mmCIF file with all atom_site columns, C-alpha atoms in Angstrom:
data_model
loop_
_atom_site.group_PDB
_atom_site.id
_atom_site.type_symbol
_atom_site.label_atom_id
_atom_site.label_alt_id
_atom_site.label_comp_id
_atom_site.label_asym_id
_atom_site.label_entity_id
_atom_site.label_seq_id
_atom_site.pdbx_PDB_ins_code
_atom_site.Cartn_x
_atom_site.Cartn_y
_atom_site.Cartn_z
_atom_site.occupancy
_atom_site.B_iso_or_equiv
_atom_site.pdbx_formal_charge
_atom_site.auth_seq_id
_atom_site.auth_comp_id
_atom_site.auth_asym_id
_atom_site.auth_atom_id
_atom_site.pdbx_PDB_model_num
ATOM 1   C CA . MET A 1 1   ? 17.806  -4.767  13.398  1.00 0.00 ? 1   MET A CA 1
ATOM 2   C CA . LEU A 1 2   ? 15.758  -2.850  10.845  1.00 0.00 ? 2   LEU A CA 1
ATOM 3   C CA . VAL A 1 3   ? 12.595  -4.710  11.861  1.00 0.00 ? 3   VAL A CA 1
ATOM 4   C CA . PHE A 1 4   ? 13.190  -3.825  15.505  1.00 0.00 ? 4   PHE A CA 1
ATOM 5   C CA . GLY A 1 5   ? 13.580  -0.144  14.609  1.00 0.00 ? 5   GLY A CA 1
ATOM 6   C CA . ALA A 1 6   ? 10.419  -0.181  12.502  1.00 0.00 ? 6   ALA A CA 1
ATOM 7   C CA . GLY A 1 7   ? 8.572   -1.879  15.363  1.00 0.00 ? 7   GLY A CA 1
ATOM 8   C CA . LEU A 1 8   ? 9.632   0.871   17.755  1.00 0.00 ? 8   LEU A CA 1
ATOM 9   C CA . LEU A 1 9   ? 8.465   3.570   15.353  1.00 0.00 ? 9   LEU A CA 1
ATOM 10  C CA . PHE A 1 10  ? 5.037   1.998   14.841  1.00 0.00 ? 10  PHE A CA 1
ATOM 11  C CA . ALA A 1 11  ? 4.464   0.836   18.452  1.00 0.00 ? 11  ALA A CA 1
ATOM 12  C CA . PRO A 1 12  ? 2.946   4.113   19.747  1.00 0.00 ? 12  PRO A CA 1
ATOM 13  C CA . PHE A 1 13  ? 0.393   4.150   16.927  1.00 0.00 ? 13  PHE A CA 1
ATOM 14  C CA . ALA A 1 14  ? -0.408  0.467   17.486  1.00 0.00 ? 14  ALA A CA 1
ATOM 15  C CA . VAL A 1 15  ? -1.005  1.042   21.199  1.00 0.00 ? 15  VAL A CA 1
ATOM 16  C CA . VAL A 1 16  ? -3.364  3.955   20.506  1.00 0.00 ? 16  VAL A CA 1
ATOM 17  C CA . ASP A 1 17  ? -5.310  1.870   17.977  1.00 0.00 ? 17  ASP A CA 1
ATOM 18  C CA . ALA A 1 18  ? -5.366  -1.181  20.271  1.00 0.00 ? 18  ALA A CA 1
ATOM 19  C CA . LEU A 1 19  ? -6.896  0.828   23.116  1.00 0.00 ? 19  LEU A CA 1
ATOM 20  C CA . SER A 1 20  ? -9.824  2.006   21.002  1.00 0.00 ? 20  SER A CA 1
ATOM 21  C CA . PHE A 1 21  ? -10.299 -1.235  19.032  1.00 0.00 ? 21  PHE A CA 1
ATOM 22  C CA . ASP A 1 22  ? -13.309 -3.452  19.776  1.00 0.00 ? 22  ASP A CA 1
ATOM 23  C CA . TRP A 1 23  ? -11.605 -6.851  19.974  1.00 0.00 ? 23  TRP A CA 1
ATOM 24  C CA . GLY A 1 24  ? -14.937 -8.690  20.002  1.00 0.00 ? 24  GLY A CA 1
ATOM 25  C CA . VAL A 1 25  ? -16.022 -7.576  16.533  1.00 0.00 ? 25  VAL A CA 1
ATOM 26  C CA . PRO A 1 26  ? -13.670 -9.637  14.327  1.00 0.00 ? 26  PRO A CA 1
ATOM 27  C CA . SER A 1 27  ? -14.804 -13.218 13.769  1.00 0.00 ? 27  SER A CA 1
ATOM 28  C CA . GLY A 1 28  ? -12.565 -16.276 13.801  1.00 0.00 ? 28  GLY A CA 1
ATOM 29  C CA . ALA A 1 29  ? -12.441 -16.127 10.007  1.00 0.00 ? 29  ALA A CA 1
ATOM 30  C CA . ASP A 1 30  ? -11.260 -12.518 10.220  1.00 0.00 ? 30  ASP A CA 1
ATOM 31  C CA . TRP A 1 31  ? -8.415  -13.494 12.558  1.00 0.00 ? 31  TRP A CA 1
ATOM 32  C CA . LEU A 1 32  ? -7.465  -16.399 10.257  1.00 0.00 ? 32  LEU A CA 1
ATOM 33  C CA . ALA A 1 33  ? -7.370  -13.977 7.343   1.00 0.00 ? 33  ALA A CA 1
ATOM 34  C CA . VAL A 1 34  ? -5.056  -11.648 9.279   1.00 0.00 ? 34  VAL A CA 1
ATOM 35  C CA . LEU A 1 35  ? -2.859  -14.596 10.225  1.00 0.00 ? 35  LEU A CA 1
ATOM 36  C CA . TRP A 1 36  ? -2.750  -15.793 6.616   1.00 0.00 ? 36  TRP A CA 1
ATOM 37  C CA . TRP A 1 37  ? -1.925  -12.296 5.357   1.00 0.00 ? 37  TRP A CA 1
ATOM 38  C CA . GLY A 1 38  ? 0.859   -11.788 7.875   1.00 0.00 ? 38  GLY A CA 1
ATOM 39  C CA . ALA A 1 39  ? 2.413   -15.232 8.103   1.00 0.00 ? 39  ALA A CA 1
ATOM 40  C CA . ALA A 1 40  ? 1.837   -16.759 4.699   1.00 0.00 ? 40  ALA A CA 1
ATOM 41  C CA . THR A 1 41  ? 1.911   -13.942 2.209   1.00 0.00 ? 41  THR A CA 1
ATOM 42  C CA . MET A 1 42  ? 4.282   -11.546 3.913   1.00 0.00 ? 42  MET A CA 1
ATOM 43  C CA . GLY A 1 43  ? 6.355   -13.952 5.987   1.00 0.00 ? 43  GLY A CA 1
ATOM 44  C CA . LEU A 1 44  ? 6.633   -17.073 3.854   1.00 0.00 ? 44  LEU A CA 1
ATOM 45  C CA . GLY A 1 45  ? 6.460   -15.109 0.608   1.00 0.00 ? 45  GLY A CA 1
ATOM 46  C CA . SER A 1 46  ? 9.367   -12.902 1.659   1.00 0.00 ? 46  SER A CA 1
ATOM 47  C CA . VAL A 1 47  ? 11.444  -15.885 2.785   1.00 0.00 ? 47  VAL A CA 1
ATOM 48  C CA . LEU A 1 48  ? 10.888  -17.655 -0.534  1.00 0.00 ? 48  LEU A CA 1
ATOM 49  C CA . TRP A 1 49  ? 11.506  -14.493 -2.558  1.00 0.00 ? 49  TRP A CA 1
ATOM 50  C CA . PHE A 1 50  ? 14.768  -13.615 -0.845  1.00 0.00 ? 50  PHE A CA 1
ATOM 51  C CA . SER A 1 51  ? 16.063  -17.187 -0.808  1.00 0.00 ? 51  SER A CA 1
ATOM 52  C CA . GLY A 1 52  ? 15.564  -17.239 -4.579  1.00 0.00 ? 52  GLY A CA 1
ATOM 53  C CA . MET A 1 53  ? 17.221  -13.860 -4.985  1.00 0.00 ? 53  MET A CA 1
ATOM 54  C CA . ARG A 1 54  ? 20.219  -15.082 -2.989  1.00 0.00 ? 54  ARG A CA 1
ATOM 55  C CA . ARG A 1 55  ? 20.903  -17.594 -5.760  1.00 0.00 ? 55  ARG A CA 1
ATOM 56  C CA . SER A 1 56  ? 21.012  -14.980 -8.521  1.00 0.00 ? 56  SER A CA 1
ATOM 57  C CA . SER A 1 57  ? 23.173  -12.038 -9.398  1.00 0.00 ? 57  SER A CA 1
ATOM 58  C CA . GLY A 1 58  ? 22.343  -8.543  -8.224  1.00 0.00 ? 58  GLY A CA 1
ATOM 59  C CA . ALA A 1 59  ? 21.395  -7.436  -11.715 1.00 0.00 ? 59  ALA A CA 1
ATOM 60  C CA . THR A 1 60  ? 18.979  -10.330 -12.174 1.00 0.00 ? 60  THR A CA 1
ATOM 61  C CA . ALA A 1 61  ? 17.495  -9.844  -8.710  1.00 0.00 ? 61  ALA A CA 1
ATOM 62  C CA . SER A 1 62  ? 16.875  -6.147  -9.340  1.00 0.00 ? 62  SER A CA 1
ATOM 63  C CA . GLY A 1 63  ? 15.238  -6.930  -12.667 1.00 0.00 ? 63  GLY A CA 1
ATOM 64  C CA . PHE A 1 64  ? 12.870  -9.395  -11.072 1.00 0.00 ? 64  PHE A CA 1
ATOM 65  C CA . MET A 1 65  ? 11.740  -6.770  -8.547  1.00 0.00 ? 65  MET A CA 1
ATOM 66  C CA . ALA A 1 66  ? 9.724   -5.315  -11.436 1.00 0.00 ? 66  ALA A CA 1
ATOM 67  C CA . VAL A 1 67  ? 7.691   -8.525  -11.597 1.00 0.00 ? 67  VAL A CA 1
ATOM 68  C CA . MET A 1 68  ? 5.894   -7.722  -8.332  1.00 0.00 ? 68  MET A CA 1
ATOM 69  C CA . PRO A 1 69  ? 3.918   -4.709  -9.638  1.00 0.00 ? 69  PRO A CA 1
ATOM 70  C CA . VAL A 1 70  ? 3.060   -6.643  -12.806 1.00 0.00 ? 70  VAL A CA 1
ATOM 71  C CA . SER A 1 71  ? 1.720   -9.570  -10.804 1.00 0.00 ? 71  SER A CA 1
ATOM 72  C CA . ALA A 1 72  ? -0.196  -7.155  -8.556  1.00 0.00 ? 72  ALA A CA 1
ATOM 73  C CA . LEU A 1 73  ? -1.771  -5.561  -11.611 1.00 0.00 ? 73  LEU A CA 1
ATOM 74  C CA . LEU A 1 74  ? -2.762  -8.901  -13.125 1.00 0.00 ? 74  LEU A CA 1
ATOM 75  C CA . LEU A 1 75  ? -4.165  -10.117 -9.814  1.00 0.00 ? 75  LEU A CA 1
ATOM 76  C CA . SER A 1 76  ? -6.150  -6.878  -9.483  1.00 0.00 ? 76  SER A CA 1
ATOM 77  C CA . TYR A 1 77  ? -7.911  -7.787  -12.739 1.00 0.00 ? 77  TYR A CA 1
ATOM 78  C CA . VAL A 1 78  ? -8.611  -11.357 -11.655 1.00 0.00 ? 78  VAL A CA 1
ATOM 79  C CA . LEU A 1 79  ? -9.395  -10.969 -7.964  1.00 0.00 ? 79  LEU A CA 1
ATOM 80  C CA . LEU A 1 80  ? -10.724 -7.424  -7.658  1.00 0.00 ? 80  LEU A CA 1
ATOM 81  C CA . GLY A 1 81  ? -12.350 -6.901  -11.045 1.00 0.00 ? 81  GLY A CA 1
ATOM 82  C CA . GLU A 1 82  ? -10.331 -3.771  -11.762 1.00 0.00 ? 82  GLU A CA 1
ATOM 83  C CA . SER A 1 83  ? -10.832 -2.184  -15.160 1.00 0.00 ? 83  SER A CA 1
ATOM 84  C CA . PHE A 1 84  ? -8.366  -2.862  -17.954 1.00 0.00 ? 84  PHE A CA 1
ATOM 85  C CA . HIS A 1 85  ? -6.400  -0.011  -19.564 1.00 0.00 ? 85  HIS A CA 1
ATOM 86  C CA . TRP A 1 86  ? -4.213  -0.290  -22.638 1.00 0.00 ? 86  TRP A CA 1
ATOM 87  C CA . SER A 1 87  ? -1.527  1.758   -20.908 1.00 0.00 ? 87  SER A CA 1
ATOM 88  C CA . HIS A 1 88  ? -1.112  -1.223  -18.567 1.00 0.00 ? 88  HIS A CA 1
ATOM 89  C CA . VAL A 1 89  ? -0.165  -3.391  -21.539 1.00 0.00 ? 89  VAL A CA 1
ATOM 90  C CA . VAL A 1 90  ? 2.512   -0.883  -22.496 1.00 0.00 ? 90  VAL A CA 1
ATOM 91  C CA . GLY A 1 91  ? 3.880   -0.908  -18.950 1.00 0.00 ? 91  GLY A CA 1
ATOM 92  C CA . ILE A 1 92  ? 3.817   -4.698  -18.687 1.00 0.00 ? 92  ILE A CA 1
ATOM 93  C CA . ALA A 1 93  ? 5.551   -5.006  -22.058 1.00 0.00 ? 93  ALA A CA 1
ATOM 94  C CA . ALA A 1 94  ? 8.247   -2.554  -20.935 1.00 0.00 ? 94  ALA A CA 1
ATOM 95  C CA . VAL A 1 95  ? 8.821   -4.552  -17.747 1.00 0.00 ? 95  VAL A CA 1
ATOM 96  C CA . LEU A 1 96  ? 9.019   -7.857  -19.620 1.00 0.00 ? 96  LEU A CA 1
ATOM 97  C CA . LEU A 1 97  ? 11.390  -6.443  -22.236 1.00 0.00 ? 97  LEU A CA 1
ATOM 98  C CA . GLY A 1 98  ? 13.601  -5.020  -19.513 1.00 0.00 ? 98  GLY A CA 1
ATOM 99  C CA . LEU A 1 99  ? 13.533  -8.334  -17.688 1.00 0.00 ? 99  LEU A CA 1
ATOM 100 C CA . ALA A 1 100 ? 14.503  -10.184 -20.872 1.00 0.00 ? 100 ALA A CA 1
ATOM 101 C CA . ALA A 1 101 ? 17.414  -7.772  -21.346 1.00 0.00 ? 101 ALA A CA 1
ATOM 102 C CA . VAL A 1 102 ? 18.592  -8.335  -17.770 1.00 0.00 ? 102 VAL A CA 1
ATOM 103 C CA . ILE A 1 103 ? 18.397  -12.103 -18.140 1.00 0.00 ? 103 ILE A CA 1
ATOM 104 C CA . ARG A 1 104 ? 20.242  -12.032 -21.464 1.00 0.00 ? 104 ARG A CA 1
ATOM 105 C CA . SER A 1 105 ? 22.947  -9.793  -20.028 1.00 0.00 ? 105 SER A CA 1
ATOM 106 C CA . ASP A 1 106 ? 23.344  -12.056 -17.005 1.00 0.00 ? 106 ASP A CA 1
ATOM 107 C CA . GLN A 1 107 ? 23.611  -15.131 -19.222 1.00 0.00 ? 107 GLN A CA 1
ATOM 108 C CA . SER A 1 108 ? 26.221  -13.431 -21.408 1.00 0.00 ? 108 SER A CA 1
ATOM 109 C CA . ALA A 1 109 ? 28.252  -12.494 -18.348 1.00 0.00 ? 109 ALA A CA 1
ATOM 110 C CA . ARG A 1 110 ? 28.145  -16.106 -17.101 1.00 0.00 ? 110 ARG A CA 1
ATOM 111 C CA . GLU A 1 111 ? 29.271  -17.466 -20.470 1.00 0.00 ? 111 GLU A CA 1
ATOM 112 C CA . GLU A 1 112 ? 32.253  -15.084 -20.531 1.00 0.00 ? 112 GLU A CA 1
ATOM 113 C CA . ARG A 1 113 ? 33.534  -16.377 -17.182 1.00 0.00 ? 113 ARG A CA 1
#
């Protein structure tokens, strides 16, 4: 239902853009890239992510949400050549320490049951 509502909100902007877009400019490789981005990374990635989160507790799932910005940062170094900053190391360390605390807490709660 949420996706339908979001589609309705964005539809007017999409129609305006579609009317002024030159559909002949993108190559076949461009359309494959769009398809890959939409179907594989967003579609399949979301399905895999949420099916994995379904198998964990809420606390563990929320902790692992912090992994996404860390992976985005690391991939920005590798794929985009972004510059490294030591403050990023501090942030990554904070995320990993928090994640370790969440995992440890979840394991302790399971052992108590």
